[in-house]
Amino acid sequence: MEFKYFCTEKDLDKALSIIGVQEQVLKEAECRDYFIYDLYLNKALYFHAVNDLEKLSEFAFKALKEAERAKNEEKLITALKEIVYLFTRMQESEKNWTYIKRVEKLVNDRMHPVQLTKHYRWLGYEYESAYTKTKRKTLIDSGLVYIKKAKKNALRYQIDYEVALIYRAMEAFSYHKGNPKAALRYIDSAIFYAKRIKGIKNLSGMYNSKAWDHLDLNQNAEAIKWMDTALYLDNKLAKGTAANMMMHYDAADLYESAGDLERAYKSFRIYGKTKDSILKQEKVKVINELETKYNTELKDAEIKNKRLQIVWLLVLVVLVSLVSFLIFFVYRQRSLKNKMKILETEQRLNRARINPHFFFNVMASLQSFAHKENSPKTSAYLSNFAKIMRQSLESTYSELVSIEKEIDFMTQYLEAQKLLYPNKFDYYIEFDNSLEINELKIPGMLLQPFLENAIEHGFKNIDYKGSVDIIFQERPKEIHIKITDNGKTAASNPGGKKYPSRAMEIIQDRLSLFNKQQKSKARYEVIDSNTARGFAIAIYLPKLY
């Protein structure tokens, strides 16, 4: 508690001295394993406060590992939140969702009301943040559910700090819903409660939100005034930090919109200088390596546990009786033979998930863009390519992914294809509002071969702009997915194939394997329009969570 107090009050020298005392005590303590988590977490919080993202990453992942070893829910949640903060500051928010969903599963009504309020409010904030990046309206609804739960507890127990943050979240939701007047009322309430908090308090973010609400109401002078206030307070409290960097970026945007170009230019220059000093490539590389190391150790531990379970099972079978062992041996041999067939099929499918020519074309395009000075396409292309590669590799470890992740992968893949074929085609992705895209699972990268076929074959040599539509629909027991394109069909090429045999073979094998594993009746249908344009695929999958 004393350490957290000094961090909150920005007395970092005293906070660091407490860490030194903790390290000395741990050297002499017999139950070192019990207290090591607290030391790792305090170090993570300290490096959070001094904005050392590299060290924050090291100790946040160490704290998470110790919390998992202790199986302590509250410790796990705290460590996971620090990792989410880390990737947010690194501007790699796409990595956050895995850790956010872990927190969501850990939060439950058995917790102390004050802790529960804090967790509900945090989840509401993260859903709001995810909405700003994806614009999926269902995220607003989910976020508001958590914020309303948090507000009820915060007002009941008179937790001013949480009430202030909750009203700030409600301001953000009203802003997204296009109601700036309501947003302004909520942010004024947030500022009122925040001023009641004892000790150092950060009001700059709230004044920032107030400035944007005035701008939405076309009150430019008021917007500039409150943004000036936000910058003054933030520079006073956190100058040179990542948070201050993003405040100047936001200020530059608002000043430009309000017509004050001089202020906009000044804020953007400060943002650029701060970013160069914080987000260096070396730091990003080290942090990503630490995350990879953590995930690798986690998988190694799981493999070790599974091996131990198998050994004990074999010993138990041997002890039961010789007859049982012989029966088990025959059964096991058959099982291994079937597994080998499945593994061979999976390996063949994994090798063929994405056409290798696509990766070669991407790399060639990157080389071309790189030769052009200050090409803005290079960064966007490289980002899309990295996400596609990562999803492709991750799909070899997990057969099922959420619909949300599949949509994200398709978006990255289609954007990369658009960079390969500029102005060649457009795409549209739609899903039912009732569809739980965060929870429902489907086979990963199942749709990619169909999209590849439409782009590489259907749109080849066309003299009009192509289009691909992907629609997800919910049925009582199934998920229906329809992929439609306006490319060339068999009717425009009577001598050609109706569909590439390789794509058909991949999908057929995957669904066959999927049906054996899930005992389901997943299937697809090819719908040929029998005209020169238009091709559709209907896919039927079971509902899996």
XYZ file of C-alpha atoms in Angstrom:
545
model
C 0.000 0.000 0.000
C 2.830 2.402 0.885
C 4.524 1.749 -2.462
C 1.323 2.405 -4.430
C 0.775 5.629 -2.469
C 4.216 6.992 -3.404
C 3.670 6.007 -7.073
C 0.317 7.785 -7.092
C 1.858 10.881 -5.496
C 4.725 10.769 -8.051
C 7.310 10.428 -5.250
C 9.292 7.926 -7.315
C 12.496 8.125 -5.252
C 10.685 6.797 -2.182
C 8.902 4.194 -4.305
C 12.266 2.980 -5.604
C 13.706 2.824 -2.062
C 10.827 0.545 -1.014
C 11.662 -1.799 -3.909
C 15.251 -1.923 -2.601
C 14.026 -2.887 0.865
C 11.788 -5.587 -0.646
C 14.709 -7.097 -2.562
C 16.857 -7.215 0.586
C 14.091 -8.859 2.628
C 13.467 -11.440 -0.108
C 17.128 -12.476 -0.076
C 16.801 -13.458 3.589
C 13.217 -14.777 3.530
C 12.520 -18.513 3.612
C 9.185 -18.215 1.757
C 10.626 -16.216 -1.125
C 8.256 -17.720 -3.712
C 5.243 -16.340 -1.817
C 6.423 -12.701 -2.040
C 8.248 -12.663 -5.395
C 5.072 -11.660 -7.260
C 4.758 -8.460 -5.201
C 8.330 -7.480 -6.044
C 7.834 -8.110 -9.776
C 4.531 -6.197 -9.780
C 5.991 -3.227 -7.888
C 8.866 -3.060 -10.344
C 6.378 -3.151 -13.226
C 4.376 -0.317 -11.621
C 7.540 1.703 -11.039
C 8.690 1.362 -14.661
C 5.106 2.162 -15.691
C 5.405 5.421 -13.735
C 8.825 6.352 -15.213
C 7.690 5.322 -18.723
C 10.369 2.644 -19.277
C 8.348 0.337 -21.544
C 11.149 -2.190 -21.980
C 11.535 -2.793 -18.229
C 7.767 -2.634 -17.738
C 7.409 -5.472 -20.245
C 10.046 -7.615 -18.498
C 8.495 -7.392 -15.029
C 4.837 -7.398 -16.124
C 5.331 -10.785 -17.817
C 7.304 -12.077 -14.810
C 4.483 -10.973 -12.491
C 1.936 -12.696 -14.756
C 3.927 -15.930 -14.666
C 4.090 -15.869 -10.833
C 0.366 -15.083 -10.575
C -0.408 -18.073 -12.794
C 1.804 -20.270 -10.633
C -0.025 -19.077 -7.483
C -3.454 -19.365 -9.206
C -4.487 -16.059 -7.609
C -7.320 -14.323 -9.507
C -6.660 -10.785 -8.241
C -2.939 -11.014 -8.945
C -3.630 -12.364 -12.421
C -6.003 -9.504 -13.199
C -3.510 -6.873 -11.999
C -0.660 -8.317 -14.094
C -2.871 -8.675 -17.174
C -3.959 -5.039 -16.894
C -0.328 -3.900 -16.898
C 0.313 -5.881 -20.096
C -2.734 -4.292 -21.752
C -1.398 -0.857 -20.730
C 2.010 -1.778 -22.175
C 0.732 -2.684 -25.647
C -1.605 0.318 -25.682
C 1.365 2.628 -25.101
C 3.350 0.784 -27.763
C 0.461 1.449 -30.183
C 0.030 -2.305 -30.680
C -3.542 -2.476 -29.360
C -4.390 -5.416 -31.608
C -2.479 -7.624 -29.137
C -4.631 -6.497 -26.203
C -7.852 -8.393 -26.860
C -6.475 -11.797 -25.749
C -5.438 -10.362 -22.386
C -8.680 -8.336 -21.985
C -10.787 -11.482 -22.505
C -8.713 -13.288 -19.861
C -9.536 -10.518 -17.374
C -13.213 -10.702 -18.338
C -13.327 -14.424 -17.515
C -11.637 -13.874 -14.125
C -13.941 -11.074 -12.881
C -16.857 -12.455 -10.853
C -19.430 -11.392 -8.225
C -17.540 -13.154 -5.398
C -15.000 -10.331 -5.355
C -15.033 -7.425 -2.915
C -17.465 -4.713 -4.175
C -14.718 -2.064 -4.382
C -12.448 -4.342 -6.453
C -15.385 -5.450 -8.578
C -16.268 -1.801 -9.300
C -12.719 -1.107 -10.436
C -12.656 -4.173 -12.728
C -16.073 -3.435 -14.272
C -15.030 0.153 -14.973
C -11.743 -1.017 -16.547
C -13.549 -3.487 -18.819
C -15.971 -0.745 -19.894
C -13.009 1.474 -20.829
C -11.344 -1.293 -22.844
C -14.540 -2.037 -24.792
C -14.855 1.684 -25.562
C -11.239 1.745 -26.707
C -11.830 -1.302 -28.954
C -14.838 0.447 -30.491
C -12.740 3.477 -31.452
C -10.538 1.173 -33.551
C -13.151 -1.187 -35.059
C -16.396 0.892 -35.023
C -18.399 -2.242 -34.101
C -21.521 -1.021 -32.314
C -21.892 -4.213 -30.270
C -18.750 -3.183 -28.356
C -20.510 -0.018 -27.151
C -23.433 -2.073 -25.794
C -21.110 -4.492 -23.984
C -19.048 -1.649 -22.572
C -22.117 0.167 -21.255
C -23.234 -2.983 -19.408
C -19.971 -2.990 -17.430
C -20.020 0.793 -16.847
C -23.575 0.674 -15.460
C -22.619 -2.130 -13.062
C -19.581 -0.150 -11.933
C -21.614 3.067 -11.461
C -24.122 1.340 -9.178
C -21.379 0.125 -6.816
C -19.293 3.315 -7.006
C -22.186 5.573 -5.967
C -23.297 3.140 -3.263
C -19.859 3.003 -1.634
C -19.015 6.672 -2.437
C -15.779 5.920 -4.307
C -15.118 9.362 -5.818
C -12.168 8.198 -7.916
C -14.220 5.475 -9.608
C -17.294 7.716 -9.998
C -15.152 10.281 -11.828
C -13.767 7.664 -14.216
C -17.215 6.119 -14.765
C -18.717 9.461 -15.760
C -15.769 9.965 -18.083
C -16.547 6.614 -19.737
C -20.224 7.594 -20.061
C -19.060 10.790 -21.766
C -17.113 8.726 -24.287
C -20.093 6.468 -25.038
C -22.385 9.495 -25.524
C -19.758 11.027 -27.811
C -19.656 7.862 -29.944
C -23.451 7.815 -30.126
C -23.439 11.365 -31.533
C -24.888 13.124 -28.473
C -22.349 15.873 -27.579
C -24.724 17.667 -25.193
C -25.096 14.560 -23.019
C -21.354 13.959 -23.321
C -20.651 17.476 -22.021
C -22.916 16.907 -18.989
C -21.151 13.648 -18.155
C -17.633 15.114 -18.449
C -18.590 18.021 -16.175
C -19.793 15.452 -13.606
C -16.518 13.564 -14.014
C -14.476 16.711 -13.391
C -16.608 17.543 -10.333
C -15.915 14.179 -8.689
C -12.264 14.141 -9.782
C -11.647 17.453 -7.993
C -12.849 15.835 -4.750
C -10.043 13.253 -4.882
C -7.293 13.906 -2.346
C -3.660 14.193 -3.451
C -2.335 14.419 -7.003
C -5.019 14.005 -9.628
C -4.806 13.972 -13.399
C -7.575 16.132 -14.853
C -5.935 16.734 -18.218
C -7.673 13.836 -19.960
C -11.074 15.025 -18.771
C -10.476 18.573 -20.002
C -9.340 17.043 -23.295
C -12.699 15.253 -23.625
C -14.539 18.453 -22.696
C -12.692 20.305 -25.477
C -13.812 17.745 -28.066
C -17.434 17.952 -26.867
C -17.400 21.739 -27.386
C -15.872 21.244 -30.834
C -18.705 18.889 -31.779
C -21.125 21.625 -30.739
C -19.255 24.057 -33.057
C -18.035 26.051 -30.037
C -14.476 26.426 -31.318
C -13.314 29.090 -28.876
C -14.449 26.979 -25.903
C -12.822 23.902 -27.443
C -9.446 25.682 -27.785
C -9.676 27.082 -24.242
C -10.254 23.677 -22.621
C -7.594 21.991 -24.757
C -5.129 24.674 -23.600
C -6.099 23.767 -20.024
C -5.625 20.055 -20.700
C -2.143 20.596 -22.156
C -1.103 22.890 -19.309
C -2.055 20.307 -16.669
C -0.566 17.400 -18.610
C 2.748 19.165 -19.267
C 2.931 20.043 -15.589
C 2.334 16.468 -14.432
C 3.654 14.145 -17.171
C 5.811 16.036 -19.664
C 7.882 13.750 -21.885
C 5.848 10.598 -21.171
C 3.950 8.418 -23.647
C 0.642 9.745 -22.286
C 1.815 13.339 -22.805
C 2.914 12.407 -26.335
C -0.603 11.210 -27.220
C -2.143 14.296 -25.574
C -0.165 16.534 -27.960
C -1.220 14.348 -30.905
C -4.873 14.746 -29.887
C -4.394 18.484 -29.344
C -2.928 18.933 -32.845
C -6.018 17.274 -34.323
C -8.441 19.431 -32.318
C -6.608 22.718 -32.969
C -6.608 21.997 -36.699
C -10.339 21.222 -36.663
C -11.003 24.421 -34.685
C -9.002 26.488 -37.189
C -5.967 27.314 -35.022
C -3.200 26.020 -37.316
C -0.375 27.614 -35.331
C -1.265 25.697 -32.178
C -1.842 22.543 -34.242
C 1.640 22.712 -35.783
C 3.307 23.344 -32.413
C 1.567 20.374 -30.740
C 2.339 18.038 -33.619
C 6.047 18.909 -33.483
C 6.136 18.112 -29.751
C 4.340 14.809 -30.456
C 6.909 13.846 -33.095
C 9.931 14.618 -30.907
C 8.504 12.724 -27.917
C 7.570 9.726 -30.044
C 11.116 9.454 -31.427
C 12.556 9.340 -27.912
C 10.053 6.797 -26.543
C 9.115 4.351 -29.272
C 12.540 3.371 -30.581
C 12.714 0.257 -32.710
C 15.119 -1.450 -30.311
C 12.639 -1.187 -27.440
C 9.763 -2.523 -29.500
C 11.888 -5.494 -30.587
C 12.931 -6.376 -27.014
C 9.356 -6.141 -25.730
C 8.024 -8.381 -28.480
C 10.774 -10.902 -27.745
C 9.778 -10.941 -24.063
C 6.151 -11.633 -24.938
C 7.211 -14.439 -27.276
C 9.404 -15.924 -24.538
C 6.503 -15.862 -22.074
C 4.127 -17.560 -24.528
C 6.743 -20.195 -25.391
C 7.354 -21.041 -21.725
C 3.598 -21.280 -21.193
C 3.219 -23.764 -24.043
C 6.235 -25.779 -22.858
C 4.678 -26.077 -19.396
C 1.396 -27.294 -20.905
C 3.233 -29.917 -22.994
C 5.148 -31.101 -19.910
C 1.924 -31.499 -17.904
C 0.289 -33.454 -20.717
C 3.269 -35.799 -20.927
C 3.122 -36.450 -17.184
C -0.597 -37.237 -17.441
C 0.041 -39.737 -20.225
C 2.801 -41.466 -18.212
C 0.555 -41.867 -15.156
C -2.247 -43.174 -17.327
C 0.015 -45.845 -18.827
C 1.237 -46.896 -15.372
C -2.345 -47.198 -14.129
C -3.356 -49.328 -17.112
C -0.385 -51.684 -16.559
C -1.319 -52.115 -12.883
C -4.954 -52.973 -13.573
C -4.247 -56.236 -15.368
C -2.334 -57.797 -18.223
C -5.541 -58.389 -20.169
C -6.597 -54.764 -19.846
C -3.117 -53.729 -20.965
C -3.344 -55.870 -24.103
C -6.767 -54.432 -24.937
C -5.454 -50.931 -24.325
C -2.364 -51.624 -26.450
C -4.465 -52.737 -29.449
C -6.770 -49.750 -29.025
C -3.822 -47.366 -28.660
C -2.155 -48.646 -31.829
C -5.314 -48.009 -33.806
C -5.716 -44.598 -32.207
C -2.127 -43.635 -33.054
C -2.636 -44.758 -36.648
C -5.731 -42.554 -36.928
C -3.902 -39.637 -35.304
C -1.046 -40.021 -37.770
C -3.519 -39.807 -40.644
C -5.064 -36.725 -39.075
C -1.636 -35.129 -38.533
C -0.651 -35.855 -42.136
C -3.862 -34.219 -43.319
C -3.339 -31.240 -41.030
C 0.250 -30.788 -42.212
C -0.825 -30.856 -45.841
C -3.580 -28.341 -45.088
C -1.266 -26.064 -43.121
C 1.249 -26.039 -45.988
C -1.522 -25.049 -48.379
C -3.409 -22.515 -46.226
C -2.146 -19.523 -48.212
C -0.750 -19.620 -51.725
C 3.060 -19.082 -51.453
C 2.889 -16.877 -54.569
C 0.895 -14.384 -52.495
C 3.801 -13.989 -50.037
C 6.327 -13.702 -52.899
C 4.221 -10.992 -54.548
C 3.928 -9.140 -51.231
C 7.680 -9.151 -50.704
C 8.274 -7.962 -54.281
C 5.830 -5.093 -53.768
C 7.491 -4.153 -50.483
C 10.841 -4.029 -52.280
C 9.337 -1.773 -54.942
C 7.792 0.584 -52.383
C 11.014 0.672 -50.348
C 12.927 2.035 -53.370
C 10.593 5.017 -53.419
C 11.476 7.699 -50.851
C 8.932 8.250 -48.083
C 6.448 5.848 -49.664
C 3.423 5.754 -47.307
C 2.448 2.367 -48.706
C 5.515 0.647 -47.266
C 4.471 0.972 -43.610
C 0.830 0.023 -44.272
C 1.832 -2.900 -46.446
C 4.374 -4.203 -43.950
C 1.860 -3.952 -41.088
C -0.792 -5.921 -43.032
C 1.759 -8.506 -44.120
C 3.028 -9.001 -40.543
C -0.518 -9.546 -39.237
C -1.289 -12.037 -42.005
C 1.913 -13.964 -41.291
C 1.205 -14.032 -37.570
C -2.385 -15.240 -38.066
C -1.182 -17.884 -40.518
C 1.367 -19.180 -37.989
C -1.079 -19.043 -35.060
C -3.641 -21.049 -37.024
C -1.238 -24.013 -36.992
C -1.612 -24.174 -33.179
C -5.357 -23.594 -32.881
C -7.902 -25.007 -35.307
C -10.733 -22.792 -34.051
C -10.774 -18.993 -33.834
C -13.492 -16.470 -32.981
C -15.509 -14.968 -35.818
C -14.056 -11.618 -34.776
C -10.494 -12.858 -35.352
C -11.473 -14.413 -38.691
C -13.009 -11.093 -39.798
C -9.846 -9.285 -38.714
C -7.664 -11.729 -40.700
C -9.865 -11.442 -43.802
C -9.685 -7.654 -43.573
C -5.881 -7.709 -43.379
C -5.664 -10.242 -46.239
C -8.032 -8.286 -48.489
C -6.251 -5.006 -47.723
C -2.939 -6.619 -48.677
C -4.483 -7.901 -51.924
C -5.815 -4.411 -52.651
C -2.285 -3.088 -52.330
C -1.146 -5.774 -54.782
C -3.986 -4.931 -57.186
C -4.781 -1.199 -56.780
C -8.333 -0.213 -57.806
C -8.981 -3.798 -58.939
C -11.766 -4.607 -56.449
C -13.670 -3.586 -53.304
C -14.976 -5.764 -50.472
C -17.751 -5.639 -47.877
C -18.066 -7.645 -44.629
C -21.379 -7.792 -42.750
C -22.708 -9.801 -39.790
C -25.949 -10.025 -37.819
C -26.014 -7.767 -34.740
C -27.185 -10.749 -32.676
C -24.133 -12.805 -33.667
C -21.686 -13.196 -30.743
C -18.581 -12.687 -32.855
C -16.329 -12.505 -29.772
C -17.438 -15.937 -28.519
C -18.533 -18.084 -31.486
C -15.732 -20.186 -33.006
C -15.130 -21.305 -36.581
C -12.194 -23.038 -38.322
C -9.403 -20.486 -38.746
C -8.618 -19.215 -42.285
C -11.399 -21.384 -43.732
C -12.630 -18.600 -46.009
C -9.242 -17.488 -47.344
C -9.054 -19.944 -50.323
C -12.461 -18.716 -51.575
C -11.308 -15.085 -51.366
C -8.044 -15.998 -53.088
C -9.964 -17.692 -55.902
C -12.194 -14.660 -56.446
C -9.219 -12.274 -56.631
C -6.676 -14.425 -58.472
C -9.091 -16.099 -60.933
C -12.486 -14.389 -60.933
C -11.023 -10.879 -61.337
C -8.237 -11.882 -63.718
C -8.320 -9.854 -66.967
C -11.679 -8.190 -66.150
C -12.406 -4.717 -67.568
C -14.608 -3.572 -64.665
C -14.142 -3.191 -60.905
C -14.539 -6.401 -58.941
C -16.337 -6.771 -55.627
C -16.448 -9.420 -52.878
C -19.201 -9.569 -50.262
C -18.890 -11.708 -47.100
C -22.044 -12.026 -44.979
C -22.318 -13.864 -41.608
C -25.855 -14.852 -40.554
C -27.122 -16.610 -37.432
C -29.556 -19.537 -37.531
C -30.969 -21.543 -34.593
C -28.276 -24.229 -34.766
C -25.910 -23.014 -37.459
C -23.851 -20.113 -38.739
C -24.401 -19.319 -42.416
C -21.609 -17.597 -44.337
C -22.081 -16.448 -47.915
C -19.236 -15.207 -50.130
C -20.321 -13.532 -53.366
C -18.199 -11.985 -56.118
C -18.889 -10.456 -59.511
C -15.909 -12.054 -61.244
C -15.820 -14.207 -64.338
C -17.643 -17.546 -64.127
C -17.718 -20.783 -66.099
C -20.207 -19.201 -68.533
C -17.557 -16.682 -69.598
C -14.965 -19.451 -70.086
C -16.761 -22.619 -71.311
C -13.593 -24.614 -71.639
C -12.254 -23.751 -68.159
C -12.790 -25.257 -64.712
C -15.720 -24.146 -62.619
C -13.518 -23.849 -59.532
C -9.810 -24.520 -58.854
C -9.391 -28.107 -57.764
C -6.732 -27.175 -55.157
C -9.069 -24.803 -53.289
C -11.897 -27.372 -53.428
C -9.591 -30.080 -52.112
C -8.318 -27.933 -49.231
C -11.795 -26.948 -48.061
C -13.199 -30.457 -48.474
C -10.357 -32.009 -46.441
C -10.594 -29.391 -43.702
C -14.371 -29.756 -43.310
C -14.084 -33.538 -43.332
C -11.513 -33.409 -40.540
C -13.532 -30.756 -38.703
C -16.703 -32.896 -38.824
C -14.842 -35.907 -37.396
C -13.456 -33.862 -34.515
C -16.665 -31.975 -33.706
C -19.180 -34.639 -34.764
C -20.893 -32.017 -36.882
C -22.299 -31.613 -40.388
C -20.360 -28.613 -41.672
C -20.582 -28.207 -45.455
C -20.472 -25.751 -48.344
C -22.233 -25.258 -51.656
C -20.959 -23.678 -54.881
C -23.585 -21.474 -56.523
C -22.765 -20.671 -60.159
C -24.970 -18.005 -61.739
C -24.529 -19.560 -65.228
C -23.830 -16.062 -66.547
C -20.637 -14.245 -67.463
C -20.463 -12.612 -64.015
C -21.222 -13.660 -60.484
C -20.166 -16.531 -58.266
C -21.286 -17.463 -54.743
C -20.281 -19.885 -52.000
C -22.636 -20.823 -49.144
C -20.948 -22.281 -46.033
C -22.826 -23.896 -43.122
C -21.045 -24.329 -39.770
C -22.225 -25.476 -36.314
C -22.378 -23.053 -33.384
C -19.302 -23.598 -31.209
C -18.166 -21.570 -28.196
